[in-house]
Tab-separated table of C-alpha atoms (C1' of nucleotides) in Angstrom:
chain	number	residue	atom	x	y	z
A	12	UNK	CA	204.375	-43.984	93.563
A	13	UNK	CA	202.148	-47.488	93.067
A	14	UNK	CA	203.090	-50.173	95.773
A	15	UNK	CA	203.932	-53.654	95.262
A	16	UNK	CA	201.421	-56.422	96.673
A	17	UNK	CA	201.566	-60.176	96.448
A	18	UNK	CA	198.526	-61.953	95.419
A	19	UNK	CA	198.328	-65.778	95.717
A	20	UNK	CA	195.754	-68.149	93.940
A	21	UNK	CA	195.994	-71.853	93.044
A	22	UNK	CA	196.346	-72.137	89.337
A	23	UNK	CA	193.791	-75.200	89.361
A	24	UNK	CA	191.147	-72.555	90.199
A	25	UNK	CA	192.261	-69.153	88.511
A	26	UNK	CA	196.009	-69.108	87.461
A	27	UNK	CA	197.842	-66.176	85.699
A	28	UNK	CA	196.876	-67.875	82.383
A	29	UNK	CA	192.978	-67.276	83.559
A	30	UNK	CA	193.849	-63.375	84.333
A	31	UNK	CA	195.208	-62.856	80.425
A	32	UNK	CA	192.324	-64.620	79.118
A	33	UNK	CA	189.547	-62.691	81.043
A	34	UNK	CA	191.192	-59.805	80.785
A	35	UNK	CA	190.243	-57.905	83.883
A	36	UNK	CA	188.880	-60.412	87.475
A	37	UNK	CA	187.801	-59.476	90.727
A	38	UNK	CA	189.816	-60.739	93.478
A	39	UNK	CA	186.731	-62.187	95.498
A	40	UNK	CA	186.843	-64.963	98.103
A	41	UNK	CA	189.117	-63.373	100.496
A	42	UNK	CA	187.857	-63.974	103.611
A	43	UNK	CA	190.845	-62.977	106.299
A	44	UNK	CA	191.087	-59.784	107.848
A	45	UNK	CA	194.516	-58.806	107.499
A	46	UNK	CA	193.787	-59.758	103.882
A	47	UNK	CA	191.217	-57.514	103.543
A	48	UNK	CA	192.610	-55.019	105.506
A	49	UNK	CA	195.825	-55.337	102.231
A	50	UNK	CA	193.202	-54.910	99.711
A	51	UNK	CA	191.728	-52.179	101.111
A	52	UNK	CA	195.028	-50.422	100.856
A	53	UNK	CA	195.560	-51.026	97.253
A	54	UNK	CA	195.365	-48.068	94.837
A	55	UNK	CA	194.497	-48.111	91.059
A	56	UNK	CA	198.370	-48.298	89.172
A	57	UNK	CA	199.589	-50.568	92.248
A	58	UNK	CA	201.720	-53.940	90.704
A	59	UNK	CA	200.923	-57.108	92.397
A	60	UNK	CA	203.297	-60.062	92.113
A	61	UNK	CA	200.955	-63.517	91.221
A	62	UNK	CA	201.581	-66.188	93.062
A	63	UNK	CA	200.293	-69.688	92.184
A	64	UNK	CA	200.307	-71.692	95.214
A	65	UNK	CA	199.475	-75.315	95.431
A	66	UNK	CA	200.876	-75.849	91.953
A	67	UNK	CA	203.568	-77.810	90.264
A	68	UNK	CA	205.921	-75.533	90.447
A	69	UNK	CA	204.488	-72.816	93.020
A	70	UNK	CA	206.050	-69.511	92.796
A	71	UNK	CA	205.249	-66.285	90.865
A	72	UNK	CA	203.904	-66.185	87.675
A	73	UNK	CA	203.902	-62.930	86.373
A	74	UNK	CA	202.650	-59.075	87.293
A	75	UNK	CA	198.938	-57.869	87.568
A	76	UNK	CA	198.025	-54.106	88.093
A	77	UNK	CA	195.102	-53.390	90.531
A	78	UNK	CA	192.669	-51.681	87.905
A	79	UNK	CA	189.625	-50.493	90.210
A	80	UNK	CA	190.502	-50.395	94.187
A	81	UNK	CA	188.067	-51.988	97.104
A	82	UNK	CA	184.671	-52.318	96.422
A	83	UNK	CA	182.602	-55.340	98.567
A	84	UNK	CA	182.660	-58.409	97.345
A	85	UNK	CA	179.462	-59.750	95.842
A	86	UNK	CA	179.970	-63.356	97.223
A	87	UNK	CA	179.551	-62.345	100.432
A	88	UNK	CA	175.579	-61.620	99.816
A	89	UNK	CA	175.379	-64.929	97.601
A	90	UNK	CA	173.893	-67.875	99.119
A	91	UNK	CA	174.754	-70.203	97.070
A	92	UNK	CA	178.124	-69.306	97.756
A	93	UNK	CA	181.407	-70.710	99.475
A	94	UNK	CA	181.764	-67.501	100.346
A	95	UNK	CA	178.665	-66.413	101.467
A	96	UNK	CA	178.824	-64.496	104.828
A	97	UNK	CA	175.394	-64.337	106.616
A	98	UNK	CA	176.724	-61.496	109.162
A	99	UNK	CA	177.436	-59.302	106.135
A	100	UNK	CA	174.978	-56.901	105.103
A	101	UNK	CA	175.165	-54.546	102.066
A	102	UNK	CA	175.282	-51.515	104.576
A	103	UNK	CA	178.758	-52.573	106.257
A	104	UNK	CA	180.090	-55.070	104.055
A	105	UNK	CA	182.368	-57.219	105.537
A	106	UNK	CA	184.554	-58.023	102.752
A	107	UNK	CA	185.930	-56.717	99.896
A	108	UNK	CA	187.664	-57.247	96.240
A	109	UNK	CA	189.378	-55.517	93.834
A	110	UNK	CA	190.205	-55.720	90.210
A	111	UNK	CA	193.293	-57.079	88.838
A	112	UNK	CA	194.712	-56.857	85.037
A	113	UNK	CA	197.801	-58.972	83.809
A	114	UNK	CA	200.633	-56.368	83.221
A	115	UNK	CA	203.609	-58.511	82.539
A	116	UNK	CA	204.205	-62.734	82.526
A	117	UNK	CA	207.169	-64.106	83.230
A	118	UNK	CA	208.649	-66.411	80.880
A	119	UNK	CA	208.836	-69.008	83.369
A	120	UNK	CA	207.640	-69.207	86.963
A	121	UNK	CA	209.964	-67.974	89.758
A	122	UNK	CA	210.068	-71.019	91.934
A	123	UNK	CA	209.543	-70.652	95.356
A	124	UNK	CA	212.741	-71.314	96.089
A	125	UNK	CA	214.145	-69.711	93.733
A	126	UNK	CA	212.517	-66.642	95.467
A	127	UNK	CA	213.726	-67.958	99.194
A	128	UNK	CA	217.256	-67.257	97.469
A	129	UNK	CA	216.764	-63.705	97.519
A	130	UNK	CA	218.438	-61.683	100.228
A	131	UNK	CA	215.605	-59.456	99.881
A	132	UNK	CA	212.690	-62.120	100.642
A	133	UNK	CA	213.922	-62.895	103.605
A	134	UNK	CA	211.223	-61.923	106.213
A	135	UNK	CA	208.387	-62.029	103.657
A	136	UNK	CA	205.373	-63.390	104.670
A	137	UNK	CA	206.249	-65.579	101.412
A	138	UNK	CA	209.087	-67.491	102.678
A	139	UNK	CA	208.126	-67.882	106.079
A	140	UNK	CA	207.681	-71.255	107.615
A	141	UNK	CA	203.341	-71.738	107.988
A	142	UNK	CA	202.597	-68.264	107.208
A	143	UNK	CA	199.442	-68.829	105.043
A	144	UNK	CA	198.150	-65.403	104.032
A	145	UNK	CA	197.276	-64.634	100.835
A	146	UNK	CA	197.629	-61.132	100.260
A	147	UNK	CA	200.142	-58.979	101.794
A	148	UNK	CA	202.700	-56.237	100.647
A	149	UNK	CA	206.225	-56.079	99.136
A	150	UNK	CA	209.279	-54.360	99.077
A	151	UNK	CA	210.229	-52.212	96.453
A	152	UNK	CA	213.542	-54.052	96.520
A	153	UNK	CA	211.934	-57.148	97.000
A	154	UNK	CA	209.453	-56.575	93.589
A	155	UNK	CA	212.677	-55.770	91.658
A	156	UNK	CA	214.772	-58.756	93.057
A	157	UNK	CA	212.036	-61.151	91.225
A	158	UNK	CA	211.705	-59.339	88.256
A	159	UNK	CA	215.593	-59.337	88.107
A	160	UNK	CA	215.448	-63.051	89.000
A	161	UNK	CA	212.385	-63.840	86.698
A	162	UNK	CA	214.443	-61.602	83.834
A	163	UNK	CA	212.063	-59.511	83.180
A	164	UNK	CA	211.272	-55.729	82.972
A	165	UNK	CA	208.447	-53.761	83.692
A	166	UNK	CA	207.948	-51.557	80.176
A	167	UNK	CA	209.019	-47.911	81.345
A	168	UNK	CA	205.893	-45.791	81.296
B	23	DG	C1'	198.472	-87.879	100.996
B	24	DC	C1'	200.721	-86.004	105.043
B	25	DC	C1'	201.056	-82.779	108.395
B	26	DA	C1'	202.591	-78.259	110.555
B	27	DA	C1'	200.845	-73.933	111.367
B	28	DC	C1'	197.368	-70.806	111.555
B	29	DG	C1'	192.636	-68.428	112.192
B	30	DT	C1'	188.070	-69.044	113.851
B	31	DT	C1'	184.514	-70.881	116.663
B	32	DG	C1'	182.125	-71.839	120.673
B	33	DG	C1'	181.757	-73.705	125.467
B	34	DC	C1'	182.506	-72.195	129.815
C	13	DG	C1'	188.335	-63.669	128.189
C	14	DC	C1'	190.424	-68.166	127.908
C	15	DC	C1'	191.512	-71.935	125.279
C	16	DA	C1'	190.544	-76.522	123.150
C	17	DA	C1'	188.694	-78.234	119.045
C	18	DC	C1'	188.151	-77.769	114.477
C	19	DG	C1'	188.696	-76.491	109.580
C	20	DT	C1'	191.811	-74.606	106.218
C	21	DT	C1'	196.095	-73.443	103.919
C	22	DG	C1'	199.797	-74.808	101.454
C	23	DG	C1'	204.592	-76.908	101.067
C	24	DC	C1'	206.480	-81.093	100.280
DNA sequence: GCCAACGTTGGC
DNA sequence: GCCAACGTTGGC
């Protein structure tokens, strides 16, 4: 049974668009614990709602599958990097990435408030008032609500 | 651009 | 270990 993640990401930097064009991206930069702590519980087959925050509209774009579970991040030993971490070392990385697909775009994106309509959201780290993390996981109810919403299926099998 | 909310840092 | 200061996130 795959779970259901959200991942956010400003479109200006890597949008949904990016992910179908590249085909297959690490999901490196994350540099929050209970972030990490998500990826690390991702499985290869999982579905992860994309979320493009800062963005005219922000909401969720469409559905990646996690195609290669935690491995460290590489930016983390890069100093040259924003997200270089001198306290890392490649014997206990600190942090960690996985690989994302796209699976499924939605035709449009599901506004953010469109999503704060859901009965389901409510709670979600999403629609919270100054909750800023950006990777945490959903409902199965919740993951069909926006699919529903968005009106979209997920091909069966 | 503003600003509320949060996580992290560092002085003590 | 506390907590103020700071930097960042992210909606609007």
């Amino acid at each position: 049974m795959p779970a259901h993640w959200l991942l956010k990401s400003e479109p200006d930097v890597f949008g949904y668009p990016d992910l179908v064009r590249v085909g297959t991206e690490p999901w490196n930069g994350v540099r929050n614990y209970l972030a990490r702590n998500h990826l690390r519980a991702m499985k290869v087959g999982d579905r992860a709602l994309f979320y493009h925050s800062n963005a005219h509209p922000t909401g969720i774009a469409g559905v990646a599958k996690i195609v290669r579970a935690a491995y460290a991040d590489d930016l983390q030993f890069d100093p040259e990097s924003a997200y270089h971490d001198p306290k890392s070392s490649p014997a206990d990385p600190r942090w960690s990435m996985v690989d994302v697909s796209p699976l499924l775009a939605f035709p449009e994106v599901l506004t953010l408030a469109q999503v704060r309509e859901l009965p389901a959201w409510e709670g979600s780290p999403l629609t919270q008032k100054g909750t800023r993390l950006s990777v945490f996981p959903v409902t199965p109810l919740q993951f069909r609500a926006a699919l529903k919403a968005a009106g979209v299926e997920l091909p069966k099998k």
